[in-house]
Structures are given as structure tokens and as C-alpha cells.
Amino acid sequence: MAVLRWDSDAGDALQEALLQAYERWEMVSAANNPIAYVFGMARNIRLSELRRDQRRNEVLTEFTTGEVGQGDFTDLVVAADQLWDAVRQLPCAIREVFVLRDVAGFSESEAAEVLQVAGSTVRGHLCRARAALRKLLTDQRQGGRR
């Protein structure tokens, strides 16, 4: 529980690990210590989830820095709305990559598989999406101050 930072999400990670262990039992049972192997699976699943959550928070923070007051939920909601308005303005291809990578937390290879493109295409689209969002949000802020 200490390793997984126990909460309902960690419980979900443990259930996912048990399901994966069941589906791959031949491989798991061949391990020197199957119980340790399953714990390792649960740990890796949970760490992946925590990284995804951190990336989502970093995205919102990156695009709302300086706009959100300390502890003011209303400002946060307004900033998130502005971000999503800007996301909707992106061309479809780069919008899809941005949402898959920075919002949904997909890895580069997962996003490439979903979109049926190369990993380098995902990287390029993500770079363009972030740059376009910075510009759109900067323009919004400057337009609002005039």
C-alpha cells in the first residue's frame, strides 16, 4: 500500500495487475517469484497513472501560468475554458495528438498506434500544437487587456 500510495486509483491499478497476471499466467508463473512479479506490475501501472495525472496538471499549469489566482477556483475554471477554446481552434491532426498525449496521457507509441502514424509525426504534431496553443492563449490575454 505504501508503494502504491493507496487510494481507489491504486486499488484499480492492483485489479488491473491481477487481470493482466491472469491473462499472462504462463509467463507470470514461470517467474522466480510470481507474487513479486505481480506487485511489480501493479507498481508500474500505478506509476504510469501518476505520470499521466502529473502531465495533465502540467499542461493546465503551463497554459494558465499567471492567469490563475491563489486558491481561486473560479479563475481556474475560466483558464481551463480558455484553454479548451484554444484547443478547439487547432487543426484536427494536431488537436488529436495534443488531446491524446497531453490530456489523455497516452505515450508517443500509443498515440501513434491510435492515429496510425509514425512516432515522429506524433512528436512534430505535439510540438506544433503546444506552440499554437501558446500563441492563441497569449493573443487571448493581450486581446483581453486592451
PDB file of C-alpha atoms in Angstrom:
ATOM      1  CA  MET A   1       0.000   0.000   0.000  1.00  0.00           C
ATOM      2  CA  ALA A   2       2.857   2.395   0.726  1.00  0.00           C
ATOM      3  CA  VAL A   3       4.378   1.794  -2.683  1.00  0.00           C
ATOM      4  CA  LEU A   4       1.081   2.379  -4.497  1.00  0.00           C
ATOM      5  CA  ARG A   5       0.043   5.426  -2.379  1.00  0.00           C
ATOM      6  CA  TRP A   6      -3.158   3.634  -1.509  1.00  0.00           C
ATOM      7  CA  ASP A   7      -6.396   5.154  -2.693  1.00  0.00           C
ATOM      8  CA  SER A   8      -9.151   3.991  -5.019  1.00  0.00           C
ATOM      9  CA  ASP A   9      -6.884   4.548  -8.034  1.00  0.00           C
ATOM     10  CA  ALA A  10      -4.224   2.322  -6.512  1.00  0.00           C
ATOM     11  CA  GLY A  11      -6.902  -0.313  -5.935  1.00  0.00           C
ATOM     12  CA  ASP A  12      -7.773  -0.056  -9.617  1.00  0.00           C
ATOM     13  CA  ALA A  13      -4.094  -0.476 -10.521  1.00  0.00           C
ATOM     14  CA  LEU A  14      -3.889  -3.591  -8.368  1.00  0.00           C
ATOM     15  CA  GLN A  15      -7.005  -5.041 -10.004  1.00  0.00           C
ATOM     16  CA  GLU A  16      -5.556  -4.272 -13.437  1.00  0.00           C
ATOM     17  CA  ALA A  17      -2.312  -6.015 -12.485  1.00  0.00           C
ATOM     18  CA  LEU A  18      -4.217  -9.070 -11.270  1.00  0.00           C
ATOM     19  CA  LEU A  19      -6.200  -9.168 -14.505  1.00  0.00           C
ATOM     20  CA  GLN A  20      -3.017  -8.891 -16.578  1.00  0.00           C
ATOM     21  CA  ALA A  21      -1.381 -11.587 -14.461  1.00  0.00           C
ATOM     22  CA  TYR A  22      -4.351 -13.879 -15.052  1.00  0.00           C
ATOM     23  CA  GLU A  23      -4.263 -13.233 -18.812  1.00  0.00           C
ATOM     24  CA  ARG A  24      -0.488 -13.898 -18.900  1.00  0.00           C
ATOM     25  CA  TRP A  25      -0.367 -16.599 -16.255  1.00  0.00           C
ATOM     26  CA  GLU A  26       2.067 -18.826 -18.181  1.00  0.00           C
ATOM     27  CA  MET A  27       4.656 -16.043 -18.181  1.00  0.00           C
ATOM     28  CA  VAL A  28       3.922 -14.921 -14.604  1.00  0.00           C
ATOM     29  CA  SER A  29       4.037 -18.426 -13.155  1.00  0.00           C
ATOM     30  CA  ALA A  30       7.419 -19.010 -14.835  1.00  0.00           C
ATOM     31  CA  ALA A  31       8.940 -16.081 -12.908  1.00  0.00           C
ATOM     32  CA  ASN A  32      11.171 -16.833  -9.922  1.00  0.00           C
ATOM     33  CA  ASN A  33       8.699 -15.108  -7.600  1.00  0.00           C
ATOM     34  CA  PRO A  34       5.218 -14.706  -9.176  1.00  0.00           C
ATOM     35  CA  ILE A  35       3.889 -12.661  -6.249  1.00  0.00           C
ATOM     36  CA  ALA A  36       6.733 -10.147  -6.528  1.00  0.00           C
ATOM     37  CA  TYR A  37       6.192 -10.072 -10.285  1.00  0.00           C
ATOM     38  CA  VAL A  38       2.508  -9.138  -9.836  1.00  0.00           C
ATOM     39  CA  PHE A  39       3.414  -6.484  -7.252  1.00  0.00           C
ATOM     40  CA  GLY A  40       5.876  -5.060  -9.762  1.00  0.00           C
ATOM     41  CA  MET A  41       3.147  -4.981 -12.395  1.00  0.00           C
ATOM     42  CA  ALA A  42       0.796  -3.118 -10.026  1.00  0.00           C
ATOM     43  CA  ARG A  43       3.545  -0.666  -9.131  1.00  0.00           C
ATOM     44  CA  ASN A  44       4.317   0.041 -12.783  1.00  0.00           C
ATOM     45  CA  ILE A  45       0.645   0.523 -13.651  1.00  0.00           C
ATOM     46  CA  ARG A  46       0.196   2.953 -10.754  1.00  0.00           C
ATOM     47  CA  LEU A  47       3.358   4.896 -11.601  1.00  0.00           C
ATOM     48  CA  SER A  48       2.163   5.243 -15.203  1.00  0.00           C
ATOM     49  CA  GLU A  49      -1.149   6.607 -13.943  1.00  0.00           C
ATOM     50  CA  LEU A  50       0.587   9.085 -11.642  1.00  0.00           C
ATOM     51  CA  ARG A  51       2.793  10.277 -14.517  1.00  0.00           C
ATOM     52  CA  ARG A  52      -0.283  10.767 -16.706  1.00  0.00           C
ATOM     53  CA  ASP A  53      -2.004  12.765 -13.965  1.00  0.00           C
ATOM     54  CA  GLN A  54       1.126  14.862 -13.487  1.00  0.00           C
ATOM     55  CA  ARG A  55       1.321  15.557 -17.245  1.00  0.00           C
ATOM     56  CA  ARG A  56      -2.327  16.662 -17.280  1.00  0.00           C
ATOM     57  CA  ASN A  57      -1.694  19.063 -14.401  1.00  0.00           C
ATOM     58  CA  GLU A  58       1.489  20.359 -16.047  1.00  0.00           C
ATOM     59  CA  VAL A  59      -0.399  21.100 -19.256  1.00  0.00           C
ATOM     60  CA  LEU A  60      -3.039  23.162 -17.481  1.00  0.00           C
ATOM     61  CA  THR A  61      -0.380  24.917 -15.404  1.00  0.00           C
ATOM     62  CA  GLU A  62       1.798  25.641 -18.443  1.00  0.00           C
ATOM     63  CA  PHE A  63      -1.014  27.282 -20.344  1.00  0.00           C
ATOM     64  CA  THR A  64      -2.573  29.147 -17.414  1.00  0.00           C
ATOM     65  CA  THR A  65       0.518  30.464 -15.596  1.00  0.00           C
ATOM     66  CA  GLY A  66      -0.066  33.973 -14.355  1.00  0.00           C
ATOM     67  CA  GLU A  67      -3.783  33.756 -15.030  1.00  0.00           C
ATOM     68  CA  VAL A  68      -4.939  31.791 -12.014  1.00  0.00           C
ATOM     69  CA  GLY A  69      -5.102  33.386  -8.588  1.00  0.00           C
ATOM     70  CA  GLN A  70      -4.067  31.580  -5.439  1.00  0.00           C
ATOM     71  CA  GLY A  71      -6.833  29.178  -4.463  1.00  0.00           C
ATOM     72  CA  ASP A  72      -9.415  30.875  -6.677  1.00  0.00           C
ATOM     73  CA  PHE A  73     -11.413  28.080  -8.266  1.00  0.00           C
ATOM     74  CA  THR A  74     -13.353  30.471 -10.500  1.00  0.00           C
ATOM     75  CA  ASP A  75     -10.142  31.721 -12.146  1.00  0.00           C
ATOM     76  CA  LEU A  76      -9.036  28.129 -12.688  1.00  0.00           C
ATOM     77  CA  VAL A  77     -12.331  27.251 -14.398  1.00  0.00           C
ATOM     78  CA  VAL A  78     -12.101  30.341 -16.617  1.00  0.00           C
ATOM     79  CA  ALA A  79      -8.484  29.492 -17.519  1.00  0.00           C
ATOM     80  CA  ALA A  80      -9.445  25.897 -18.333  1.00  0.00           C
ATOM     81  CA  ASP A  81     -12.307  27.142 -20.511  1.00  0.00           C
ATOM     82  CA  GLN A  82      -9.903  29.436 -22.359  1.00  0.00           C
ATOM     83  CA  LEU A  83      -7.514  26.533 -22.880  1.00  0.00           C
ATOM     84  CA  TRP A  84     -10.274  24.331 -24.303  1.00  0.00           C
ATOM     85  CA  ASP A  85     -11.497  27.154 -26.548  1.00  0.00           C
ATOM     86  CA  ALA A  86      -7.954  27.397 -27.907  1.00  0.00           C
ATOM     87  CA  VAL A  87      -7.692  23.611 -28.291  1.00  0.00           C
ATOM     88  CA  ARG A  88     -10.878  23.614 -30.380  1.00  0.00           C
ATOM     89  CA  GLN A  89      -9.256  26.129 -32.741  1.00  0.00           C
ATOM     90  CA  LEU A  90      -6.348  23.805 -33.548  1.00  0.00           C
ATOM     91  CA  PRO A  91      -6.327  21.923 -36.850  1.00  0.00           C
ATOM     92  CA  CYS A  92      -7.734  18.415 -36.424  1.00  0.00           C
ATOM     93  CA  ALA A  93      -4.475  16.461 -36.769  1.00  0.00           C
ATOM     94  CA  ILE A  94      -2.527  18.407 -34.164  1.00  0.00           C
ATOM     95  CA  ARG A  95      -5.569  18.700 -31.878  1.00  0.00           C
ATOM     96  CA  GLU A  96      -5.906  14.899 -31.825  1.00  0.00           C
ATOM     97  CA  VAL A  97      -2.258  14.444 -30.901  1.00  0.00           C
ATOM     98  CA  PHE A  98      -2.442  17.120 -28.172  1.00  0.00           C
ATOM     99  CA  VAL A  99      -5.521  15.531 -26.609  1.00  0.00           C
ATOM    100  CA  LEU A 100      -4.122  12.002 -26.768  1.00  0.00           C
ATOM    101  CA  ARG A 101      -0.685  12.900 -25.403  1.00  0.00           C
ATOM    102  CA  ASP A 102      -1.201  15.814 -23.004  1.00  0.00           C
ATOM    103  CA  VAL A 103      -4.784  15.307 -21.891  1.00  0.00           C
ATOM    104  CA  ALA A 104      -5.386  11.558 -22.031  1.00  0.00           C
ATOM    105  CA  GLY A 105      -1.775  10.740 -21.133  1.00  0.00           C
ATOM    106  CA  PHE A 106      -1.089   8.314 -23.975  1.00  0.00           C
ATOM    107  CA  SER A 107       2.532   7.511 -24.692  1.00  0.00           C
ATOM    108  CA  GLU A 108       4.019   8.514 -28.019  1.00  0.00           C
ATOM    109  CA  SER A 109       3.745   4.965 -29.333  1.00  0.00           C
ATOM    110  CA  GLU A 110       0.156   4.583 -28.100  1.00  0.00           C
ATOM    111  CA  ALA A 111      -0.882   7.826 -29.788  1.00  0.00           C
ATOM    112  CA  ALA A 112       0.907   6.790 -32.990  1.00  0.00           C
ATOM    113  CA  GLU A 113      -0.926   3.469 -32.945  1.00  0.00           C
ATOM    114  CA  VAL A 114      -4.334   5.096 -32.384  1.00  0.00           C
ATOM    115  CA  LEU A 115      -3.756   7.641 -35.152  1.00  0.00           C
ATOM    116  CA  GLN A 116      -1.932   5.149 -37.400  1.00  0.00           C
ATOM    117  CA  VAL A 117       1.025   7.470 -37.916  1.00  0.00           C
ATOM    118  CA  ALA A 118       4.743   7.340 -37.121  1.00  0.00           C
ATOM    119  CA  GLY A 119       6.076   8.358 -33.718  1.00  0.00           C
ATOM    120  CA  SER A 120       7.983  11.211 -35.348  1.00  0.00           C
ATOM    121  CA  THR A 121       4.675  12.525 -36.699  1.00  0.00           C
ATOM    122  CA  VAL A 122       3.233  12.475 -33.189  1.00  0.00           C
ATOM    123  CA  ARG A 123       6.244  14.401 -31.853  1.00  0.00           C
ATOM    124  CA  GLY A 124       6.022  17.001 -34.608  1.00  0.00           C
ATOM    125  CA  HIS A 125       2.274  17.475 -34.251  1.00  0.00           C
ATOM    126  CA  LEU A 126       2.581  17.787 -30.479  1.00  0.00           C
ATOM    127  CA  CYS A 127       5.282  20.446 -30.814  1.00  0.00           C
ATOM    128  CA  ARG A 128       3.130  22.403 -33.279  1.00  0.00           C
ATOM    129  CA  ALA A 129       0.043  22.034 -31.075  1.00  0.00           C
ATOM    130  CA  ARG A 130       1.815  23.387 -27.999  1.00  0.00           C
ATOM    131  CA  ALA A 131       3.300  26.298 -29.938  1.00  0.00           C
ATOM    132  CA  ALA A 132      -0.092  27.138 -31.457  1.00  0.00           C
ATOM    133  CA  LEU A 133      -1.759  26.997 -28.034  1.00  0.00           C
ATOM    134  CA  ARG A 134       0.848  29.310 -26.528  1.00  0.00           C
ATOM    135  CA  LYS A 135       0.243  31.792 -29.320  1.00  0.00           C
ATOM    136  CA  LEU A 136      -3.569  31.537 -29.147  1.00  0.00           C
ATOM    137  CA  LEU A 137      -3.604  31.966 -25.366  1.00  0.00           C
ATOM    138  CA  THR A 138      -1.108  34.833 -25.474  1.00  0.00           C
ATOM    139  CA  ASP A 139      -3.262  36.544 -28.103  1.00  0.00           C
ATOM    140  CA  GLN A 140      -6.357  35.981 -25.932  1.00  0.00           C
ATOM    141  CA  ARG A 141      -4.659  37.527 -22.902  1.00  0.00           C
ATOM    142  CA  GLN A 142      -3.373  40.517 -24.830  1.00  0.00           C
ATOM    143  CA  GLY A 143      -6.746  40.990 -26.500  1.00  0.00           C
ATOM    144  CA  GLY A 144      -8.465  40.955 -23.112  1.00  0.00           C
ATOM    145  CA  ARG A 145      -6.145  43.662 -21.721  1.00  0.00           C
ATOM    146  CA  ARG A 146      -6.718  46.217 -24.441  1.00  0.00           C
TER     147      ARG A 146
END
